[in-house]
Coordinates of C-alpha atoms and ligand atoms in Angstrom, one line a residue:
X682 CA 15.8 -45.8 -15.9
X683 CA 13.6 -46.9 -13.0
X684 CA 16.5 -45.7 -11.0
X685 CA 17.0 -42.0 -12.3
X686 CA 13.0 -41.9 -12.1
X687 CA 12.9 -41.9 -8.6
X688 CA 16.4 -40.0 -8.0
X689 CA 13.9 -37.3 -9.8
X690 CA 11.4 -37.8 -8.0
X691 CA 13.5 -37.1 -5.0
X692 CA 14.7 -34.3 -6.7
X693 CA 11.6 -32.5 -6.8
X694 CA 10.2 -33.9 -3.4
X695 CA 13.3 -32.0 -1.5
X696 CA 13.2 -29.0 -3.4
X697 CA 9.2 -28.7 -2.4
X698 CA 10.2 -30.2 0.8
X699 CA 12.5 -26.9 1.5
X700 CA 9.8 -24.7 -0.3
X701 CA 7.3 -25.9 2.7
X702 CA 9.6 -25.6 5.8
X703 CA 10.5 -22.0 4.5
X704 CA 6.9 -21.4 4.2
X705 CA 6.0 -23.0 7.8
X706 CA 9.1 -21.5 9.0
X707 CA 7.9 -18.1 7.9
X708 CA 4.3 -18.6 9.0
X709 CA 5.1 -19.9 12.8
X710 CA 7.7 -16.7 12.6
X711 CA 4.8 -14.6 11.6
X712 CA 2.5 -15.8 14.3
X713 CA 4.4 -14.6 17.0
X714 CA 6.3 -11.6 15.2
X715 CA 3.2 -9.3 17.2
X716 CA 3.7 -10.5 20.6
X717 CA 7.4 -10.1 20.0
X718 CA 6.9 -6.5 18.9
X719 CA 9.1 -7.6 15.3
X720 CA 6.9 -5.2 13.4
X721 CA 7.4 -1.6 12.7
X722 CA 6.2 0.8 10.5
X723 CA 8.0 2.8 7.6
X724 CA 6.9 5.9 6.2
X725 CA 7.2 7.1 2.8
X726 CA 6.5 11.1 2.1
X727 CA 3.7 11.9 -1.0
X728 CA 4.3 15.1 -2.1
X729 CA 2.3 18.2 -4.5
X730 CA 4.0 19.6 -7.7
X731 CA 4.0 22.9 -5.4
X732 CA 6.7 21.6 -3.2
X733 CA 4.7 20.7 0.0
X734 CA 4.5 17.2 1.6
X735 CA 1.0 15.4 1.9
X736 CA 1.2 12.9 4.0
X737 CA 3.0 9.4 3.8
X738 CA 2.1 6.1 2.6
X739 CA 2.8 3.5 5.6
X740 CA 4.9 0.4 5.0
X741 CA 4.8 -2.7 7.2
X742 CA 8.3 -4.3 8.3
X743 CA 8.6 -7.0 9.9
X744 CA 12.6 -7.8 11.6
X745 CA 13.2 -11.5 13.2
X746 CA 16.3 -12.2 14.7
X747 CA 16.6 -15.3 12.9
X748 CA 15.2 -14.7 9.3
X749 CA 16.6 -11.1 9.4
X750 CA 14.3 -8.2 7.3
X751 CA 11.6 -10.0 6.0
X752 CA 9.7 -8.6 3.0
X753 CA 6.4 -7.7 2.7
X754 CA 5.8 -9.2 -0.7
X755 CA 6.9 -12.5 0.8
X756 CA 4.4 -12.7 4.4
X757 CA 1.7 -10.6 3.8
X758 CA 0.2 -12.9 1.0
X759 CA 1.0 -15.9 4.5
X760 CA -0.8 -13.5 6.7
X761 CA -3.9 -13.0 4.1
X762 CA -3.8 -17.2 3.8
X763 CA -3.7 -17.7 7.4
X764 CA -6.2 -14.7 8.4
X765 CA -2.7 -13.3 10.5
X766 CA -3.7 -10.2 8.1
X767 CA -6.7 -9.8 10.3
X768 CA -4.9 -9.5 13.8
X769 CA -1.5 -7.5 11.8
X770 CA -3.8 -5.1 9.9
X771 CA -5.5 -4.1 13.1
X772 CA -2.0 -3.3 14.4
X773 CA -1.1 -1.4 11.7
X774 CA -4.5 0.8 11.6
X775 CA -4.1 1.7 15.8
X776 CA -0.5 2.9 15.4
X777 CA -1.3 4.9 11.7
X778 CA -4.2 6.6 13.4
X779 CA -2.3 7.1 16.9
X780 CA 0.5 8.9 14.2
X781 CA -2.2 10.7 12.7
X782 CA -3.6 12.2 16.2
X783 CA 0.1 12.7 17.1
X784 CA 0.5 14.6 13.7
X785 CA -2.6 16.4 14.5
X786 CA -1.1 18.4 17.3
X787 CA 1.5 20.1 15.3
X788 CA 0.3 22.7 13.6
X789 CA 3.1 22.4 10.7
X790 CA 1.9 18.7 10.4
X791 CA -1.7 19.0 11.2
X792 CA -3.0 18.3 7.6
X793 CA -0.9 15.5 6.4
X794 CA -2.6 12.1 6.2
X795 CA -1.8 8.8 6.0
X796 CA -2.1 5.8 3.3
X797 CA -2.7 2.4 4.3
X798 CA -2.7 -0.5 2.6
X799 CA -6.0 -3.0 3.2
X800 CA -5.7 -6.3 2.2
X801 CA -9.3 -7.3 1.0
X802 CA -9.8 -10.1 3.6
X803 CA -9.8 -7.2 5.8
X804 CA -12.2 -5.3 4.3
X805 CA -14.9 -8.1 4.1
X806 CA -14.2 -8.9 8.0
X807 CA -17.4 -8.4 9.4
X808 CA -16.4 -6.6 12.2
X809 CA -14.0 -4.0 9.9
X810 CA -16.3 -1.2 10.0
X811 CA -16.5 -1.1 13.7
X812 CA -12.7 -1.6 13.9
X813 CA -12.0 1.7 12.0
X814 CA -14.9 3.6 13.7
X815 CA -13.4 2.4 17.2
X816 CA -9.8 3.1 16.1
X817 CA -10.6 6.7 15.0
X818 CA -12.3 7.5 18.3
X819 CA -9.8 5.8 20.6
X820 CA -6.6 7.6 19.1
X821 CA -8.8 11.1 18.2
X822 CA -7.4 10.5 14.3
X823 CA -9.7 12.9 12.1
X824 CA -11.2 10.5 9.7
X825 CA -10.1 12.7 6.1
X826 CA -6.8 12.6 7.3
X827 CA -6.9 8.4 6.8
X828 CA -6.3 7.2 3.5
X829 CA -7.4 3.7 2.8
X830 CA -4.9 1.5 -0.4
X831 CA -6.9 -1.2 -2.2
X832 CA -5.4 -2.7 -5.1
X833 CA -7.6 -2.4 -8.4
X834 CA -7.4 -6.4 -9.0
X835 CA -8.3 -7.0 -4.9
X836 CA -11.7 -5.2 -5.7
X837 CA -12.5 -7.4 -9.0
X838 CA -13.9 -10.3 -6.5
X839 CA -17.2 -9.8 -5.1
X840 CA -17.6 -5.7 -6.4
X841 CA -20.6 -5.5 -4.9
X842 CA -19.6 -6.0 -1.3
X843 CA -16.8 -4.4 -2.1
X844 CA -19.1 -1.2 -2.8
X845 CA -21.0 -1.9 0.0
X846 CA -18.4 -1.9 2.5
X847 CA -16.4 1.0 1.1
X848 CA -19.5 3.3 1.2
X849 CA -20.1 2.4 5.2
X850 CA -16.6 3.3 5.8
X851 CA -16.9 6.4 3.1
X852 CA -19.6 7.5 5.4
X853 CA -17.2 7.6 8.7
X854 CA -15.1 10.7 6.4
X855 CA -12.1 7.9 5.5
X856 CA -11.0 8.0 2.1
X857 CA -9.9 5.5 -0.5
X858 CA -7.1 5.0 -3.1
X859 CA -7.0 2.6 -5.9
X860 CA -4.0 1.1 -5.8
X861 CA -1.9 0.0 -8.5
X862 CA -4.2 1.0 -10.9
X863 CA -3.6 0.2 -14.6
X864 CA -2.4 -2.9 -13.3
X865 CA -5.8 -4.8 -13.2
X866 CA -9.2 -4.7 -15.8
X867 CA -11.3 -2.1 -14.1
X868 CA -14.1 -1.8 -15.9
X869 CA -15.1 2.3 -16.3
X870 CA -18.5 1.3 -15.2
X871 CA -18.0 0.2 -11.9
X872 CA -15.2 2.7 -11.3
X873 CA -17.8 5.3 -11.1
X874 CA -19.7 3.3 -8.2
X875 CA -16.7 3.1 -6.1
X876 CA -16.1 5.7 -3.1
X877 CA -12.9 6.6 -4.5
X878 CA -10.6 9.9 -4.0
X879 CA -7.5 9.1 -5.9
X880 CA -6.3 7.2 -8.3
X881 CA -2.8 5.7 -7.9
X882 CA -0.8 5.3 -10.5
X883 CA 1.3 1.8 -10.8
X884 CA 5.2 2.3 -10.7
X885 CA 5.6 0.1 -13.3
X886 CA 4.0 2.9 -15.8
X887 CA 6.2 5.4 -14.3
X888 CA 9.6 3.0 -14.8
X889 CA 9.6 3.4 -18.4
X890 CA 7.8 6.1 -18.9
X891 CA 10.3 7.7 -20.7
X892 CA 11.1 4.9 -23.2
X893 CA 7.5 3.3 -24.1
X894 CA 5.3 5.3 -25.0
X895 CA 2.6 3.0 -24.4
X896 CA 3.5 3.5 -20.8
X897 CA 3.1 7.7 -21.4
X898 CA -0.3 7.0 -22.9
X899 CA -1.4 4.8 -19.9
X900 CA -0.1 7.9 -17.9
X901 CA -2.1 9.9 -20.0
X902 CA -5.6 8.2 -20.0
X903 CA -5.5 7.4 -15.8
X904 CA -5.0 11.6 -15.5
X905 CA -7.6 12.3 -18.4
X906 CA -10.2 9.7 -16.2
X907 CA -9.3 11.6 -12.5
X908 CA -9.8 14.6 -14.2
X909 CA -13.4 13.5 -15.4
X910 CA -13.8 11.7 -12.6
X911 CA -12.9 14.5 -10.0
X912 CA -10.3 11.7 -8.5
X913 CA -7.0 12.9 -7.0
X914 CA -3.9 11.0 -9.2
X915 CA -0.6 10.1 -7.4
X916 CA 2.1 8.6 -9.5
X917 CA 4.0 6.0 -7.2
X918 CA 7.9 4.9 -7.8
X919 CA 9.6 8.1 -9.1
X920 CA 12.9 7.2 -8.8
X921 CA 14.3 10.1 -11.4
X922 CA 14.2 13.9 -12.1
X923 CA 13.3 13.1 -15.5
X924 CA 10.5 10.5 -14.7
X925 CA 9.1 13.5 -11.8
X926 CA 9.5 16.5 -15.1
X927 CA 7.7 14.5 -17.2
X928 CA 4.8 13.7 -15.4
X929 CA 4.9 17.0 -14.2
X930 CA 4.8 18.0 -17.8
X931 CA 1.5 15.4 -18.4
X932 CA -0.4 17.1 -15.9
X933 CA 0.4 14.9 -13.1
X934 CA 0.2 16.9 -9.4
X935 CA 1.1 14.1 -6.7
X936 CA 4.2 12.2 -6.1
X937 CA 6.0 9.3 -4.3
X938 CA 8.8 7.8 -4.9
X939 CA 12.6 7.2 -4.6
X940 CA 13.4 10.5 -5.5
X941 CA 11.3 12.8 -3.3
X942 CA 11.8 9.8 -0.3
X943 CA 12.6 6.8 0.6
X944 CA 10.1 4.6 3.2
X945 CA 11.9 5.6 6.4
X946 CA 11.2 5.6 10.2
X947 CA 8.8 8.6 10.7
X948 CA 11.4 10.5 12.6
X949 CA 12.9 10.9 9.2
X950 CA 10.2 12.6 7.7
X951 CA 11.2 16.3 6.9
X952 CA 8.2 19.4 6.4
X953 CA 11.0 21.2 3.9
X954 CA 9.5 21.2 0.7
X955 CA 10.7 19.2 -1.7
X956 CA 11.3 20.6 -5.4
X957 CA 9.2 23.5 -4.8
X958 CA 8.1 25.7 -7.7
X959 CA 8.4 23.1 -10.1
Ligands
C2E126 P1 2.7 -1.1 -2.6 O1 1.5 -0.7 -1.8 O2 2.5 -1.0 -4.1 O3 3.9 -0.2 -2.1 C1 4.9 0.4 -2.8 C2 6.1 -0.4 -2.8 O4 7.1 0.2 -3.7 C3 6.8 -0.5 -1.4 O5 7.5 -1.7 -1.3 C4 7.8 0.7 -1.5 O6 8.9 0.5 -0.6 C5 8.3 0.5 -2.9 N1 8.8 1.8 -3.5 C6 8.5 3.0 -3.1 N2 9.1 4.0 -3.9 C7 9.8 3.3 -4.8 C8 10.6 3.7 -6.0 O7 10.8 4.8 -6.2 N3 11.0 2.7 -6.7 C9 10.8 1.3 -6.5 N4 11.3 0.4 -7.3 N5 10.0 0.9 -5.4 C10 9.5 1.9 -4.6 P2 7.4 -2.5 0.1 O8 7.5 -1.6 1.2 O9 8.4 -3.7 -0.1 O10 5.9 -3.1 0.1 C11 5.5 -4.1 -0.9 C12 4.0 -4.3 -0.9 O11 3.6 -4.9 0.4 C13 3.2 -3.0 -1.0 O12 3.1 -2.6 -2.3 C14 1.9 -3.5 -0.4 O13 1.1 -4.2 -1.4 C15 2.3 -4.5 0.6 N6 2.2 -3.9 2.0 C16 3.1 -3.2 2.6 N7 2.7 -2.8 3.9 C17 1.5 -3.3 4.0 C18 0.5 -3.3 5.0 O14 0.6 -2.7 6.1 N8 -0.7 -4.0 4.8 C19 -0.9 -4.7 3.6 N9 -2.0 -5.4 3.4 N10 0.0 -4.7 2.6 C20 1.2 -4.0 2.8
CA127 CA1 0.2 0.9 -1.6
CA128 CA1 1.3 0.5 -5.3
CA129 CA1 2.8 -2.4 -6.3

């Protein structure tokens, strides 16, 4: 018995044993994956019920030769744990905005923005404010044109610094996004105090929209509350012509997803209007 205890024990202590040297293998990966220019952006096209495209949510990927594709499920919660977010997100904010400013110039493309997702260590970085000012100036980005993706439960810590930041950074002209949302335990209250211009509906709603109509009435309530709210709502992950009818059909006016596009290098971003008239 004493025997199979530790053959257990030895058991479990290899299995965590492999958990950490993936983990430190990813995280010493992901210190140098800047330097090494492993990162690139992806691009994923938003689009109106009228057909025309908005602008594009911005998806980090990171490529080592060794690990292959990497997601970003798995290292960005390693970068927020080892402050790499810090460094990454900075990264990711120059070459949006220098997109942006390139955008700008093209009078077909001139109004579309960009979303990008903030991790909230970012946000309470002292020097974040600054960052974006500086970053906005450098490239020439026009501030509207930058959307800024929290997710609801990042905001839940610490609201009130959360509110205080996102009102300095409101005041530059950025805007904001609640990510995810339905997802987390907003309180109504607070959602009010928040500098918020859309409201972004969680994919998982829209996946079975269709077949839980618990789901539909989520749907329902987050467009009722932008509508009273004067928010923008986007509904994220529509991967079907029936999911994009009927949330065309529940008012819904924004769209992202598999159907209308599929995160891409931005060369493959198209201005023909997607499912126009519907
Ligand atoms: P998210 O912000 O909720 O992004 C949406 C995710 O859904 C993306 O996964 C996207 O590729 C995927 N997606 C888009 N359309 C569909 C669809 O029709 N069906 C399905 N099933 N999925 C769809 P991705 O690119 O793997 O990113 C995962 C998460 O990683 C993001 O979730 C976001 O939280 C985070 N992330 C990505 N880039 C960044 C970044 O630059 N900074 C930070 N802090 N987080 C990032
Ligand atoms: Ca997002
Ligand atoms: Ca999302
Ligand atoms: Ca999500």
């Amino acid at each position: 018995a004493k025997n199979r205890g530790r053959n257990r024990y030895c058991f479990y202590d290899s299995k965590l044993q492999a958990k950490v040297l993936a983990r430190s293998a990813l995280q010493s990966g992901l210190r140098q994956a800047l330097s090494l220019q492993q990162f690139s952006l992806y691009f994923q096209p938003q689009y109106h019920s009228d057909g025309q495209m908005l602008g594009a949510e911005v998806l980090l990927r990171w490529f080592d030769p060794e690990l292959g594709p990497v997601s970003p499920v798995e290292f960005i919660p390693l970068a927020e744990d080892s402050g790499l977010i810090l460094p990454i997100g900075a990264w990711v904010l120059q070459q949006s905005c220098q997109q942006l400013a390139d955008w700008q110039r093209d009078p077909v493309k001139t109004h579309w923005h960009l979303a990008v997702n903030l991790s909230v260590r970012q946000l309470h970085d002292p020097d974040f404010v600054k960052l974006v000012r500086d970053t906005l100036q450098q490239t020439g980005a026009r501030p509207e044109n930058l959307v800024l993706e929290l997710t609801e439960t990042q905001l839940l810590e610490d609201i009130e610094a959360v509110i205080a930041k996102m009102q300095q950074l409101g005041e530059l002209g950025v805007r904001f996004s609640l990510d995810d949302f339905g997802t987390g335990y907003s309180s109504l209250s607070y959602l009010k105090r928040l500098p918020l211009n859309q409201l972004k509906i969680d994919g998982s709603f829209v996946r079975d929209l269709l077949d839980d109509p618990s789901d539909e009435a989520i749907i329902r309530t987050i467009l009722a509350l932008g509508n009273s709210l004067e928010l923008a709502v986007i509904a994220e992950g529509v991967e079907t012509e029936a999911q994009y009818q009927a949330l065309c059909k529940l008012g819904c006016q924004q769209f992202q997803g598999y159907l209308l596009g599929r995160p891409a290098p931005v060369e493959q971003l198209t201005v023909t209007p997607q499912r126009p008239g519907l």
